[in-house]
Amino acid sequence: ADVDGAQAPRAIQAKATVFHEGEYVRAYADAGFVCAPAIRVAHALRAILGPLLARHRLRWVWLYKAMRGGAQLRPHSDVAAFTVNCWLTPDTANADPHSGGLLIANGSYARDEEFSAIRVAYRRNRCVVFPSRLTHTSEPIHFKPGYENHRINVGFFYGDPVTPMIPIGEGCDLAQCVI
């Protein structure tokens, strides 16, 4: 599912003060990124998504900020029942409308092979919700130069990976998993 208009960017960005450098600047829940605005957004997402997340506790929160053009995470899955990725950078910062989004595997994936994917286009205040076990990756990121234009993604992770999953079609049709 995707939820547009999540409306939390400034509050979360302002409170994220502990970062790790590299291709991405990162802030993790266990290293300083536990702020009241992020927790409020996590609880609001549970309320908005109702039955999908209601029985899952928040396990983890992180923030990634891409530090250079072309940055892209490797395909991976997450250790939770559901992942919610929210984008915070203004749409005007995205220099290429075909960049910065998310690719979610539409089927199985073997390491180092290309996968058939559902593409979710980048949009500020869009949150993408999907079962964490699905392989996914960011699209290459081509945002305008300047610190204020770097793509920011906040990830919220709910539930245990062993928790019985709601099958696709019962509350979460993968093709409609954008809020």
PDB file of C-alpha atoms in Angstrom:
ATOM      1  CA  ALA A   1       0.000   0.000   0.000  1.00  0.00           C
ATOM      2  CA  ASP A   2       1.176   3.537  -0.387  1.00  0.00           C
ATOM      3  CA  VAL A   3       0.034   6.458   1.685  1.00  0.00           C
ATOM      4  CA  ASP A   4       0.590   9.899   0.210  1.00  0.00           C
ATOM      5  CA  GLY A   5       0.671  12.948   2.452  1.00  0.00           C
ATOM      6  CA  ALA A   6       2.238  11.419   5.564  1.00  0.00           C
ATOM      7  CA  GLN A   7       3.197  14.972   6.711  1.00  0.00           C
ATOM      8  CA  ALA A   8       6.064  14.334   9.119  1.00  0.00           C
ATOM      9  CA  PRO A   9       9.274  15.420   7.369  1.00  0.00           C
ATOM     10  CA  ARG A  10      10.466  18.485   9.284  1.00  0.00           C
ATOM     11  CA  ALA A  11       9.792  17.084  12.736  1.00  0.00           C
ATOM     12  CA  ILE A  12      11.693  13.889  12.011  1.00  0.00           C
ATOM     13  CA  GLN A  13      14.584  15.583  10.182  1.00  0.00           C
ATOM     14  CA  ALA A  14      15.027  18.146  12.949  1.00  0.00           C
ATOM     15  CA  LYS A  15      15.392  15.456  15.622  1.00  0.00           C
ATOM     16  CA  ALA A  16      17.736  13.109  13.740  1.00  0.00           C
ATOM     17  CA  THR A  17      21.133  14.154  15.035  1.00  0.00           C
ATOM     18  CA  VAL A  18      23.169  10.946  15.224  1.00  0.00           C
ATOM     19  CA  PHE A  19      24.407   9.771  11.841  1.00  0.00           C
ATOM     20  CA  HIS A  20      26.877   7.292  10.371  1.00  0.00           C
ATOM     21  CA  GLU A  21      28.663   8.406   7.205  1.00  0.00           C
ATOM     22  CA  GLY A  22      29.327   6.616   3.935  1.00  0.00           C
ATOM     23  CA  GLU A  23      27.433   6.487   0.641  1.00  0.00           C
ATOM     24  CA  TYR A  24      24.433   7.178   2.805  1.00  0.00           C
ATOM     25  CA  VAL A  25      24.203   9.171   6.007  1.00  0.00           C
ATOM     26  CA  ARG A  26      22.303   6.916   8.383  1.00  0.00           C
ATOM     27  CA  ALA A  27      20.641   7.220  11.779  1.00  0.00           C
ATOM     28  CA  TYR A  28      19.468   4.120  13.648  1.00  0.00           C
ATOM     29  CA  ALA A  29      17.147   3.560  16.594  1.00  0.00           C
ATOM     30  CA  ASP A  30      19.918   1.949  18.655  1.00  0.00           C
ATOM     31  CA  ALA A  31      22.356   4.790  17.926  1.00  0.00           C
ATOM     32  CA  GLY A  32      20.413   7.923  18.751  1.00  0.00           C
ATOM     33  CA  PHE A  33      17.497   8.062  16.311  1.00  0.00           C
ATOM     34  CA  VAL A  34      14.670   7.567  18.757  1.00  0.00           C
ATOM     35  CA  CYS A  35      12.741  10.817  18.743  1.00  0.00           C
ATOM     36  CA  ALA A  36       9.173  11.580  19.740  1.00  0.00           C
ATOM     37  CA  PRO A  37       8.093  12.722  16.230  1.00  0.00           C
ATOM     38  CA  ALA A  38       9.279   9.458  14.641  1.00  0.00           C
ATOM     39  CA  ILE A  39       7.479   7.403  17.294  1.00  0.00           C
ATOM     40  CA  ARG A  40       4.286   9.462  16.806  1.00  0.00           C
ATOM     41  CA  VAL A  41       4.469   8.833  13.043  1.00  0.00           C
ATOM     42  CA  ALA A  42       5.011   5.096  13.692  1.00  0.00           C
ATOM     43  CA  HIS A  43       1.877   4.970  15.862  1.00  0.00           C
ATOM     44  CA  ALA A  44      -0.101   7.054  13.341  1.00  0.00           C
ATOM     45  CA  LEU A  45       0.872   4.627  10.571  1.00  0.00           C
ATOM     46  CA  ARG A  46      -0.425   1.720  12.679  1.00  0.00           C
ATOM     47  CA  ALA A  47      -3.721   3.577  13.130  1.00  0.00           C
ATOM     48  CA  ILE A  48      -4.008   4.452   9.420  1.00  0.00           C
ATOM     49  CA  LEU A  49      -3.196   0.924   8.266  1.00  0.00           C
ATOM     50  CA  GLY A  50      -5.574  -0.661  10.762  1.00  0.00           C
ATOM     51  CA  PRO A  51      -5.804  -4.429  10.430  1.00  0.00           C
ATOM     52  CA  LEU A  52      -2.559  -4.728   8.491  1.00  0.00           C
ATOM     53  CA  LEU A  53      -0.332  -3.486  11.342  1.00  0.00           C
ATOM     54  CA  ALA A  54      -2.611  -3.557  14.399  1.00  0.00           C
ATOM     55  CA  ARG A  55      -1.170  -6.747  15.880  1.00  0.00           C
ATOM     56  CA  HIS A  56       2.454  -5.904  15.085  1.00  0.00           C
ATOM     57  CA  ARG A  57       4.679  -3.911  17.429  1.00  0.00           C
ATOM     58  CA  LEU A  58       7.214  -1.408  16.144  1.00  0.00           C
ATOM     59  CA  ARG A  59      10.569  -3.202  16.025  1.00  0.00           C
ATOM     60  CA  TRP A  60      12.916  -0.696  14.434  1.00  0.00           C
ATOM     61  CA  VAL A  61      13.210   2.784  12.917  1.00  0.00           C
ATOM     62  CA  TRP A  62      16.004   4.229  10.785  1.00  0.00           C
ATOM     63  CA  LEU A  63      16.682   7.190   8.516  1.00  0.00           C
ATOM     64  CA  TYR A  64      18.852   7.133   5.370  1.00  0.00           C
ATOM     65  CA  LYS A  65      19.998  10.198   3.461  1.00  0.00           C
ATOM     66  CA  ALA A  66      21.637   9.553   0.058  1.00  0.00           C
ATOM     67  CA  MET A  67      24.876  11.548  -0.137  1.00  0.00           C
ATOM     68  CA  ARG A  68      25.642  11.292  -3.860  1.00  0.00           C
ATOM     69  CA  GLY A  69      23.922  10.866  -7.181  1.00  0.00           C
ATOM     70  CA  GLY A  70      23.466   7.331  -8.440  1.00  0.00           C
ATOM     71  CA  ALA A  71      23.439   5.865  -4.912  1.00  0.00           C
ATOM     72  CA  GLN A  72      21.380   2.695  -4.706  1.00  0.00           C
ATOM     73  CA  LEU A  73      20.947   0.089  -1.980  1.00  0.00           C
ATOM     74  CA  ARG A  74      21.565  -3.507  -2.978  1.00  0.00           C
ATOM     75  CA  PRO A  75      18.500  -5.756  -3.241  1.00  0.00           C
ATOM     76  CA  HIS A  76      17.569  -7.048   0.206  1.00  0.00           C
ATOM     77  CA  SER A  77      14.692  -8.061   2.449  1.00  0.00           C
ATOM     78  CA  ASP A  78      14.039  -6.785   5.969  1.00  0.00           C
ATOM     79  CA  VAL A  79      13.776  -8.633   9.286  1.00  0.00           C
ATOM     80  CA  ALA A  80      10.199  -7.792  10.277  1.00  0.00           C
ATOM     81  CA  ALA A  81       6.657  -8.661   9.235  1.00  0.00           C
ATOM     82  CA  PHE A  82       5.993  -5.341   7.430  1.00  0.00           C
ATOM     83  CA  THR A  83       8.192  -2.513   6.187  1.00  0.00           C
ATOM     84  CA  VAL A  84       6.984   1.065   5.769  1.00  0.00           C
ATOM     85  CA  ASN A  85       9.334   3.339   3.780  1.00  0.00           C
ATOM     86  CA  CYS A  86       8.508   7.080   3.843  1.00  0.00           C
ATOM     87  CA  TRP A  87      10.186   9.687   1.639  1.00  0.00           C
ATOM     88  CA  LEU A  88      10.725  13.201   2.978  1.00  0.00           C
ATOM     89  CA  THR A  89      12.678  15.245   0.411  1.00  0.00           C
ATOM     90  CA  PRO A  90      10.652  17.706  -1.734  1.00  0.00           C
ATOM     91  CA  ASP A  91       9.724  16.440  -5.215  1.00  0.00           C
ATOM     92  CA  THR A  92      11.460  19.494  -6.715  1.00  0.00           C
ATOM     93  CA  ALA A  93      14.813  18.047  -5.553  1.00  0.00           C
ATOM     94  CA  ASN A  94      14.391  14.975  -7.780  1.00  0.00           C
ATOM     95  CA  ALA A  95      16.224  15.766 -11.039  1.00  0.00           C
ATOM     96  CA  ASP A  96      14.843  12.671 -12.795  1.00  0.00           C
ATOM     97  CA  PRO A  97      11.229  11.547 -12.228  1.00  0.00           C
ATOM     98  CA  HIS A  98      12.328   7.971 -12.976  1.00  0.00           C
ATOM     99  CA  SER A  99      14.764   7.957 -10.050  1.00  0.00           C
ATOM    100  CA  GLY A 100      14.578   7.680  -6.306  1.00  0.00           C
ATOM    101  CA  GLY A 101      11.633   5.313  -6.093  1.00  0.00           C
ATOM    102  CA  LEU A 102      11.415   1.743  -4.886  1.00  0.00           C
ATOM    103  CA  LEU A 103      11.496  -1.581  -6.737  1.00  0.00           C
ATOM    104  CA  ILE A 104       9.761  -4.509  -5.002  1.00  0.00           C
ATOM    105  CA  ALA A 105      10.365  -8.013  -6.349  1.00  0.00           C
ATOM    106  CA  ASN A 106       7.367  -9.554  -8.034  1.00  0.00           C
ATOM    107  CA  GLY A 107       8.310 -13.152  -7.357  1.00  0.00           C
ATOM    108  CA  SER A 108      11.433 -14.962  -6.229  1.00  0.00           C
ATOM    109  CA  TYR A 109      14.909 -13.483  -6.353  1.00  0.00           C
ATOM    110  CA  ALA A 110      18.335 -15.118  -6.351  1.00  0.00           C
ATOM    111  CA  ARG A 111      21.357 -13.037  -5.358  1.00  0.00           C
ATOM    112  CA  ASP A 112      23.069 -11.168  -8.214  1.00  0.00           C
ATOM    113  CA  GLU A 113      20.278 -11.733 -10.717  1.00  0.00           C
ATOM    114  CA  GLU A 114      17.844  -9.169 -12.007  1.00  0.00           C
ATOM    115  CA  PHE A 115      14.326  -9.444 -10.725  1.00  0.00           C
ATOM    116  CA  SER A 116      10.894  -8.632 -12.038  1.00  0.00           C
ATOM    117  CA  ALA A 117       9.670  -5.748  -9.912  1.00  0.00           C
ATOM    118  CA  ILE A 118       6.800  -3.473  -9.144  1.00  0.00           C
ATOM    119  CA  ARG A 119       7.978   0.145  -9.330  1.00  0.00           C
ATOM    120  CA  VAL A 120       6.743   2.721  -6.837  1.00  0.00           C
ATOM    121  CA  ALA A 121       7.634   6.231  -8.011  1.00  0.00           C
ATOM    122  CA  TYR A 122       9.271   8.700  -5.638  1.00  0.00           C
ATOM    123  CA  ARG A 123       6.996  11.327  -4.124  1.00  0.00           C
ATOM    124  CA  ARG A 124       7.504  13.426  -0.997  1.00  0.00           C
ATOM    125  CA  ASN A 125       5.390  12.283   1.962  1.00  0.00           C
ATOM    126  CA  ARG A 126       4.666   8.954   0.264  1.00  0.00           C
ATOM    127  CA  CYS A 127       4.929   5.864   2.437  1.00  0.00           C
ATOM    128  CA  VAL A 128       5.223   2.434   0.837  1.00  0.00           C
ATOM    129  CA  VAL A 129       4.019  -0.561   2.861  1.00  0.00           C
ATOM    130  CA  PHE A 130       4.928  -4.140   1.964  1.00  0.00           C
ATOM    131  CA  PRO A 131       5.714  -7.505   3.551  1.00  0.00           C
ATOM    132  CA  SER A 132       9.313  -7.279   4.770  1.00  0.00           C
ATOM    133  CA  ARG A 133      10.220 -10.679   3.324  1.00  0.00           C
ATOM    134  CA  LEU A 134       9.911  -9.320  -0.237  1.00  0.00           C
ATOM    135  CA  THR A 135      13.194  -8.432  -1.892  1.00  0.00           C
ATOM    136  CA  HIS A 136      13.394  -4.734  -2.680  1.00  0.00           C
ATOM    137  CA  THR A 137      15.860  -2.006  -3.620  1.00  0.00           C
ATOM    138  CA  SER A 138      15.864   1.711  -4.213  1.00  0.00           C
ATOM    139  CA  GLU A 139      16.057   2.977  -7.757  1.00  0.00           C
ATOM    140  CA  PRO A 140      19.280   4.842  -8.578  1.00  0.00           C
ATOM    141  CA  ILE A 141      19.013   8.282  -7.015  1.00  0.00           C
ATOM    142  CA  HIS A 142      19.471  11.349  -9.242  1.00  0.00           C
ATOM    143  CA  PHE A 143      18.561  14.326  -7.100  1.00  0.00           C
ATOM    144  CA  LYS A 144      19.839  17.878  -7.534  1.00  0.00           C
ATOM    145  CA  PRO A 145      23.149  18.798  -5.906  1.00  0.00           C
ATOM    146  CA  GLY A 146      23.172  20.300  -2.434  1.00  0.00           C
ATOM    147  CA  TYR A 147      22.663  18.938   1.057  1.00  0.00           C
ATOM    148  CA  GLU A 148      19.026  20.104   1.199  1.00  0.00           C
ATOM    149  CA  ASN A 149      18.268  18.065  -1.953  1.00  0.00           C
ATOM    150  CA  HIS A 150      19.573  14.693  -0.763  1.00  0.00           C
ATOM    151  CA  ARG A 151      16.904  11.971  -0.780  1.00  0.00           C
ATOM    152  CA  ILE A 152      15.721  11.124   2.744  1.00  0.00           C
ATOM    153  CA  ASN A 153      13.984   7.849   3.539  1.00  0.00           C
ATOM    154  CA  VAL A 154      12.634   6.897   6.971  1.00  0.00           C
ATOM    155  CA  GLY A 155      11.982   3.192   7.485  1.00  0.00           C
ATOM    156  CA  PHE A 156       9.567   1.763  10.050  1.00  0.00           C
ATOM    157  CA  PHE A 157       9.610  -1.988  10.710  1.00  0.00           C
ATOM    158  CA  TYR A 158       6.696  -3.772  12.386  1.00  0.00           C
ATOM    159  CA  GLY A 159       6.272  -7.265  13.765  1.00  0.00           C
ATOM    160  CA  ASP A 160       8.409 -10.368  13.937  1.00  0.00           C
ATOM    161  CA  PRO A 161       9.450 -12.095  10.724  1.00  0.00           C
ATOM    162  CA  VAL A 162       7.986 -15.353  12.045  1.00  0.00           C
ATOM    163  CA  THR A 163       4.578 -13.749  12.694  1.00  0.00           C
ATOM    164  CA  PRO A 164       1.978 -15.314  10.392  1.00  0.00           C
ATOM    165  CA  MET A 165       1.667 -13.091   7.373  1.00  0.00           C
ATOM    166  CA  ILE A 166      -1.529 -11.652   5.925  1.00  0.00           C
ATOM    167  CA  PRO A 167      -1.504 -13.171   2.437  1.00  0.00           C
ATOM    168  CA  ILE A 168      -1.422 -10.795  -0.498  1.00  0.00           C
ATOM    169  CA  GLY A 169      -5.025 -10.174  -1.430  1.00  0.00           C
ATOM    170  CA  GLU A 170      -6.182 -10.251   2.191  1.00  0.00           C
ATOM    171  CA  GLY A 171      -5.621  -6.688   3.299  1.00  0.00           C
ATOM    172  CA  CYS A 172      -2.602  -5.885   1.127  1.00  0.00           C
ATOM    173  CA  ASP A 173      -2.652  -6.256  -2.640  1.00  0.00           C
ATOM    174  CA  LEU A 174       1.003  -5.703  -3.571  1.00  0.00           C
ATOM    175  CA  ALA A 175       0.047  -3.628  -6.600  1.00  0.00           C
ATOM    176  CA  GLN A 176      -1.754  -1.218  -4.224  1.00  0.00           C
ATOM    177  CA  CYS A 177       0.745  -1.151  -1.353  1.00  0.00           C
ATOM    178  CA  VAL A 178       1.348   2.609  -1.442  1.00  0.00           C
ATOM    179  CA  ILE A 179      -0.200   4.926   1.123  1.00  0.00           C
TER     180      ILE A 179
END
